[in-house]
mmCIF file of C-alpha atoms in Angstrom:
data_model
loop_
_atom_site.group_PDB
_atom_site.id
_atom_site.type_symbol
_atom_site.label_atom_id
_atom_site.label_comp_id
_atom_site.label_asym_id
_atom_site.label_seq_id
_atom_site.Cartn_x
_atom_site.Cartn_y
_atom_site.Cartn_z
ATOM 1 C CA ASP A 1 25.606 15.585 -9.874
ATOM 2 C CA GLN A 2 23.560 17.716 -7.492
ATOM 3 C CA GLN A 3 19.947 17.267 -8.581
ATOM 4 C CA VAL A 4 18.535 19.430 -5.784
ATOM 5 C CA LYS A 5 20.317 22.664 -4.986
ATOM 6 C CA GLN A 6 19.934 25.207 -2.235
ATOM 7 C CA ASN A 7 22.280 27.969 -3.279
ATOM 8 C CA SER A 8 22.081 30.020 -0.101
ATOM 9 C CA PRO A 9 24.039 28.374 2.721
ATOM 10 C CA SER A 10 22.633 30.862 5.223
ATOM 11 C CA LEU A 11 19.902 33.450 5.671
ATOM 12 C CA SER A 12 19.340 35.990 8.431
ATOM 13 C CA VAL A 13 15.880 37.508 8.990
ATOM 14 C CA GLN A 14 14.438 39.803 11.613
ATOM 15 C CA GLU A 15 11.748 38.402 13.882
ATOM 16 C CA GLY A 16 8.254 39.071 12.530
ATOM 17 C CA ARG A 17 9.389 39.480 8.923
ATOM 18 C CA ILE A 18 9.060 36.997 6.082
ATOM 19 C CA SER A 19 11.690 34.286 5.530
ATOM 20 C CA ILE A 20 12.034 32.967 1.985
ATOM 21 C CA LEU A 21 14.113 29.861 1.372
ATOM 22 C CA ASN A 22 14.795 28.795 -2.187
ATOM 23 C CA CYS A 23 15.465 25.479 -3.876
ATOM 24 C CA ASP A 24 16.203 24.514 -7.497
ATOM 25 C CA TYR A 25 16.123 21.083 -9.095
ATOM 26 C CA THR A 26 17.334 19.654 -12.368
ATOM 27 C CA ASN A 27 15.497 16.328 -12.655
ATOM 28 C CA SER A 28 12.228 16.880 -14.533
ATOM 29 C CA MET A 29 10.971 13.499 -13.275
ATOM 30 C CA PHE A 30 10.686 14.790 -9.706
ATOM 31 C CA ASP A 31 7.007 15.105 -8.879
ATOM 32 C CA TYR A 32 6.831 15.480 -5.110
ATOM 33 C CA PHE A 33 8.720 17.950 -2.955
ATOM 34 C CA LEU A 34 9.177 18.236 0.782
ATOM 35 C CA TRP A 35 10.741 20.664 3.244
ATOM 36 C CA TYR A 36 12.443 19.505 6.431
ATOM 37 C CA LYS A 37 13.738 21.491 9.377
ATOM 38 C CA LYS A 38 16.713 20.314 11.434
ATOM 39 C CA TYR A 39 17.865 21.485 14.839
ATOM 40 C CA PRO A 40 21.366 20.567 16.109
ATOM 41 C CA ALA A 41 21.600 17.054 17.579
ATOM 42 C CA GLU A 42 18.159 16.151 16.204
ATOM 43 C CA GLY A 43 16.954 14.425 13.069
ATOM 44 C CA PRO A 44 15.196 16.335 10.273
ATOM 45 C CA THR A 45 11.547 17.114 10.989
ATOM 46 C CA PHE A 46 8.962 17.137 8.204
ATOM 47 C CA LEU A 47 7.430 20.573 7.630
ATOM 48 C CA ILE A 48 5.367 20.713 4.482
ATOM 49 C CA SER A 49 5.132 19.092 1.067
ATOM 50 C CA ILE A 50 3.739 19.786 -2.388
ATOM 51 C CA SER A 51 2.800 17.649 -5.336
ATOM 52 C CA SER A 52 3.760 18.670 -8.856
ATOM 53 C CA ILE A 53 0.081 19.006 -9.767
ATOM 54 C CA LYS A 54 -0.145 22.017 -7.465
ATOM 55 C CA ASP A 55 1.705 25.315 -7.412
ATOM 56 C CA LYS A 56 1.036 26.266 -3.801
ATOM 57 C CA ASN A 57 0.441 24.597 -0.471
ATOM 58 C CA GLU A 58 -0.163 26.308 2.871
ATOM 59 C CA ASP A 59 0.065 25.094 6.447
ATOM 60 C CA GLY A 60 -0.210 27.800 9.051
ATOM 61 C CA ARG A 61 2.787 30.113 8.836
ATOM 62 C CA PHE A 62 4.416 27.943 6.171
ATOM 63 C CA THR A 63 3.700 28.147 2.438
ATOM 64 C CA VAL A 64 5.506 26.294 -0.308
ATOM 65 C CA PHE A 65 5.414 27.541 -3.893
ATOM 66 C CA LEU A 66 6.332 25.396 -6.899
ATOM 67 C CA ASN A 67 7.287 26.745 -10.342
ATOM 68 C CA LYS A 68 7.645 23.688 -12.549
ATOM 69 C CA SER A 69 8.719 25.544 -15.651
ATOM 70 C CA ALA A 70 11.611 27.105 -13.745
ATOM 71 C CA LYS A 71 12.233 23.930 -11.709
ATOM 72 C CA HIS A 72 12.157 26.078 -8.616
ATOM 73 C CA LEU A 73 10.417 25.936 -5.275
ATOM 74 C CA SER A 74 10.418 28.199 -2.277
ATOM 75 C CA LEU A 75 9.350 28.046 1.355
ATOM 76 C CA HIS A 76 7.828 31.168 2.898
ATOM 77 C CA ILE A 77 7.600 31.560 6.660
ATOM 78 C CA VAL A 78 5.397 34.397 7.883
ATOM 79 C CA PRO A 79 5.838 35.777 10.476
ATOM 80 C CA SER A 80 9.291 34.459 11.336
ATOM 81 C CA GLN A 81 9.841 33.467 14.959
ATOM 82 C CA PRO A 82 13.049 32.800 16.944
ATOM 83 C CA GLY A 83 12.126 29.099 17.143
ATOM 84 C CA ASP A 84 12.333 28.937 13.355
ATOM 85 C CA SER A 85 16.124 29.240 13.550
ATOM 86 C CA ALA A 86 17.360 25.921 12.142
ATOM 87 C CA VAL A 87 18.750 24.322 8.999
ATOM 88 C CA TYR A 88 16.110 23.833 6.303
ATOM 89 C CA PHE A 89 16.396 21.092 3.703
ATOM 90 C CA CYS A 90 14.510 20.849 0.450
ATOM 91 C CA ALA A 91 13.922 17.278 -0.781
ATOM 92 C CA ALA A 92 12.417 15.737 -3.902
ATOM 93 C CA SER A 93 11.160 12.343 -4.973
ATOM 94 C CA GLU A 94 10.427 10.713 -8.297
ATOM 95 C CA GLY A 95 7.221 8.765 -8.844
ATOM 96 C CA GLN A 96 4.414 7.773 -6.494
ATOM 97 C CA GLY A 97 6.209 4.658 -5.380
ATOM 98 C CA ALA A 98 9.448 6.464 -4.697
ATOM 99 C CA GLN A 99 11.558 4.963 -1.990
ATOM 100 C CA LYS A 100 14.110 7.687 -1.663
ATOM 101 C CA LEU A 101 14.344 11.394 -1.114
ATOM 102 C CA VAL A 102 16.987 13.515 -2.817
ATOM 103 C CA PHE A 103 18.042 16.356 -0.518
ATOM 104 C CA GLY A 104 19.575 19.737 -1.122
ATOM 105 C CA GLN A 105 22.563 20.947 0.890
ATOM 106 C CA GLY A 106 20.457 22.924 3.340
ATOM 107 C CA THR A 107 20.078 26.589 4.300
ATOM 108 C CA ARG A 108 20.786 27.784 7.826
ATOM 109 C CA LEU A 109 18.074 30.247 8.847
ATOM 110 C CA THR A 110 18.734 32.612 11.733
ATOM 111 C CA ILE A 111 15.898 34.719 13.139
ATOM 112 C CA ASN A 112 17.146 37.806 14.918
ATOM 113 C CA PRO A 113 15.093 39.389 17.734
ATOM 114 C CA ASP B 1 4.759 7.180 21.936
ATOM 115 C CA ALA B 2 8.450 6.677 21.137
ATOM 116 C CA GLY B 3 9.813 8.104 17.918
ATOM 117 C CA VAL B 4 12.520 6.591 15.756
ATOM 118 C CA THR B 5 15.362 5.518 18.027
ATOM 119 C CA GLN B 6 18.937 4.992 16.928
ATOM 120 C CA SER B 7 21.902 3.549 18.759
ATOM 121 C CA PRO B 8 24.578 4.343 19.555
ATOM 122 C CA THR B 9 24.401 8.146 19.424
ATOM 123 C CA HIS B 10 28.134 8.549 18.931
ATOM 124 C CA LEU B 11 30.824 6.159 17.799
ATOM 125 C CA ILE B 12 34.547 6.368 17.093
ATOM 126 C CA LYS B 13 36.155 3.681 14.942
ATOM 127 C CA THR B 14 39.540 3.122 13.351
ATOM 128 C CA ARG B 15 40.103 2.841 9.605
ATOM 129 C CA GLY B 16 39.569 -0.703 8.398
ATOM 130 C CA GLN B 17 37.218 -1.652 11.206
ATOM 131 C CA GLN B 18 33.578 -2.653 10.858
ATOM 132 C CA VAL B 19 30.598 -0.920 12.439
ATOM 133 C CA THR B 20 26.937 -1.788 13.055
ATOM 134 C CA LEU B 21 24.326 0.895 13.575
ATOM 135 C CA ARG B 22 20.842 0.134 14.876
ATOM 136 C CA CYS B 23 17.419 1.644 14.326
ATOM 137 C CA SER B 24 13.996 1.018 15.845
ATOM 138 C CA PRO B 25 11.128 2.524 13.830
ATOM 139 C CA ILE B 26 7.979 4.054 15.217
ATOM 140 C CA SER B 27 5.576 1.367 16.358
ATOM 141 C CA GLY B 28 3.480 0.243 13.391
ATOM 142 C CA HIS B 29 5.892 1.567 10.779
ATOM 143 C CA LYS B 30 7.015 -1.136 8.387
ATOM 144 C CA SER B 31 9.526 0.813 6.317
ATOM 145 C CA VAL B 32 13.014 1.861 7.369
ATOM 146 C CA SER B 33 15.403 3.976 5.320
ATOM 147 C CA TRP B 34 19.030 4.881 5.950
ATOM 148 C CA TYR B 35 20.695 8.155 4.998
ATOM 149 C CA GLN B 36 24.245 9.452 5.326
ATOM 150 C CA GLN B 37 24.771 13.130 6.076
ATOM 151 C CA VAL B 38 28.286 14.430 5.636
ATOM 152 C CA LEU B 39 29.061 17.746 7.305
ATOM 153 C CA GLY B 40 27.769 20.682 5.258
ATOM 154 C CA GLN B 41 25.659 18.543 2.931
ATOM 155 C CA GLY B 42 22.151 17.186 2.856
ATOM 156 C CA PRO B 43 21.287 13.583 3.732
ATOM 157 C CA GLN B 44 22.074 11.058 1.004
ATOM 158 C CA PHE B 45 19.984 7.916 0.526
ATOM 159 C CA ILE B 46 21.695 4.599 1.299
ATOM 160 C CA PHE B 47 18.975 1.921 1.630
ATOM 161 C CA GLN B 48 15.280 1.376 2.103
ATOM 162 C CA TYR B 49 13.721 -1.770 3.563
ATOM 163 C CA TYR B 50 10.051 -2.644 3.655
ATOM 164 C CA GLU B 51 8.654 -5.839 5.123
ATOM 165 C CA LYS B 52 12.206 -7.151 5.509
ATOM 166 C CA GLU B 53 13.008 -6.767 1.827
ATOM 167 C CA GLU B 54 15.369 -4.286 0.233
ATOM 168 C CA ARG B 55 13.306 -1.863 -1.831
ATOM 169 C CA GLY B 56 15.920 0.671 -2.785
ATOM 170 C CA ARG B 57 19.670 1.183 -2.782
ATOM 171 C CA GLY B 58 21.621 4.390 -3.247
ATOM 172 C CA ASN B 59 24.984 4.914 -4.868
ATOM 173 C CA PHE B 60 27.115 3.440 -2.101
ATOM 174 C CA PRO B 61 29.819 0.756 -2.317
ATOM 175 C CA ASP B 62 29.228 -2.868 -1.346
ATOM 176 C CA ARG B 63 30.961 -2.172 1.978
ATOM 177 C CA PHE B 64 27.560 -0.854 3.044
ATOM 178 C CA SER B 65 24.863 -3.411 3.832
ATOM 179 C CA ALA B 66 21.674 -3.486 5.852
ATOM 180 C CA ARG B 67 18.888 -5.734 6.969
ATOM 181 C CA GLN B 68 15.476 -5.511 8.561
ATOM 182 C CA PHE B 69 14.209 -7.848 11.247
ATOM 183 C CA PRO B 70 10.717 -9.337 11.790
ATOM 184 C CA ASN B 71 9.975 -6.594 14.362
ATOM 185 C CA TYR B 72 10.861 -4.033 11.625
ATOM 186 C CA SER B 73 13.985 -2.799 13.387
ATOM 187 C CA SER B 74 17.038 -2.463 11.174
ATOM 188 C CA GLU B 75 20.814 -2.596 11.192
ATOM 189 C CA LEU B 76 23.246 -0.803 8.910
ATOM 190 C CA ASN B 77 26.681 -2.396 8.573
ATOM 191 C CA VAL B 78 29.746 -0.737 7.133
ATOM 192 C CA ASN B 79 32.899 -2.791 6.533
ATOM 193 C CA ALA B 80 36.489 -1.674 5.971
ATOM 194 C CA LEU B 81 35.817 1.815 7.248
ATOM 195 C CA LEU B 82 37.392 4.780 5.465
ATOM 196 C CA LEU B 83 37.952 8.275 6.796
ATOM 197 C CA GLY B 84 35.300 9.466 4.341
ATOM 198 C CA ASP B 85 32.673 7.344 6.078
ATOM 199 C CA SER B 86 32.703 9.827 8.949
ATOM 200 C CA ALA B 87 29.190 11.257 8.961
ATOM 201 C CA LEU B 88 25.844 11.422 10.683
ATOM 202 C CA TYR B 89 23.835 8.308 9.826
ATOM 203 C CA LEU B 90 20.105 8.882 9.898
ATOM 204 C CA CYS B 91 17.343 6.333 10.053
ATOM 205 C CA ALA B 92 13.832 7.198 8.885
ATOM 206 C CA SER B 93 10.621 5.225 9.197
ATOM 207 C CA SER B 94 7.244 5.385 7.494
ATOM 208 C CA PRO B 95 4.028 3.356 7.714
ATOM 209 C CA GLU B 96 4.131 2.126 4.142
ATOM 210 C CA ALA B 97 6.687 1.423 1.416
ATOM 211 C CA THR B 98 6.826 5.051 0.404
ATOM 212 C CA GLY B 99 6.975 7.824 2.959
ATOM 213 C CA ILE B 100 6.667 10.745 0.623
ATOM 214 C CA TYR B 101 3.025 11.399 1.459
ATOM 215 C CA TYR B 102 3.447 11.068 5.212
ATOM 216 C CA GLY B 103 6.821 12.692 5.459
ATOM 217 C CA TYR B 104 9.398 10.250 6.691
ATOM 218 C CA THR B 105 10.063 10.456 10.444
ATOM 219 C CA PHE B 106 13.762 10.651 11.177
ATOM 220 C CA GLY B 107 15.705 9.597 14.222
ATOM 221 C CA SER B 108 18.374 11.811 15.779
ATOM 222 C CA GLY B 109 21.117 9.855 14.084
ATOM 223 C CA THR B 110 24.388 8.152 14.935
ATOM 224 C CA ARG B 111 27.498 10.308 14.653
ATOM 225 C CA LEU B 112 30.289 8.068 13.307
ATOM 226 C CA THR B 113 33.871 9.301 13.412
ATOM 227 C CA VAL B 114 36.549 7.251 11.656
ATOM 228 C CA VAL B 115 40.119 7.984 12.745
#
């Protein structure tokens, strides 16, 4: 049972434009969401997070939006840069004392010059 | 300052064998978690240890076990290896029992191939 889903395996965006990565979840008990970026031969790197009490969180070029009613979140990258090319994972946790993250399958983002 | 270090980086084992993977967390981090990432999928939670005690266990068979040492380093053991155990094994550390607010810091992983 895939509780966190990233339905787009890949996404190609032109440099300077906006990249939008999407994530859906089914578990209504999830209350904290994170985005990770992963380069080949490296571990995932934390990007940005959002609590379920918010609907938006910004950090520089990265903004995460949360729509609880739709159980949907998205990561916006503006403007996209070649160094943003990587696999992006959406992850969710349940409860403040959560020990584990539940990850989606990942979306491979390619930024074209 | 060193990040999360894992050893070995690559490993090839035969079906039925046993394997031990090692992880050293960031200095000062007391929590270590283990994840399995099969090709084409996201990481899947295996274990979390905090202060040498198991705090969480994912949906993995008893062939998988782990422990945490007084210096907070950790080992993941897998017995009776199956072909399906071939994956990237990731270790993540955090300062406290839950890393969701800090964003767990992951190591580069150990690539295990079972033949």
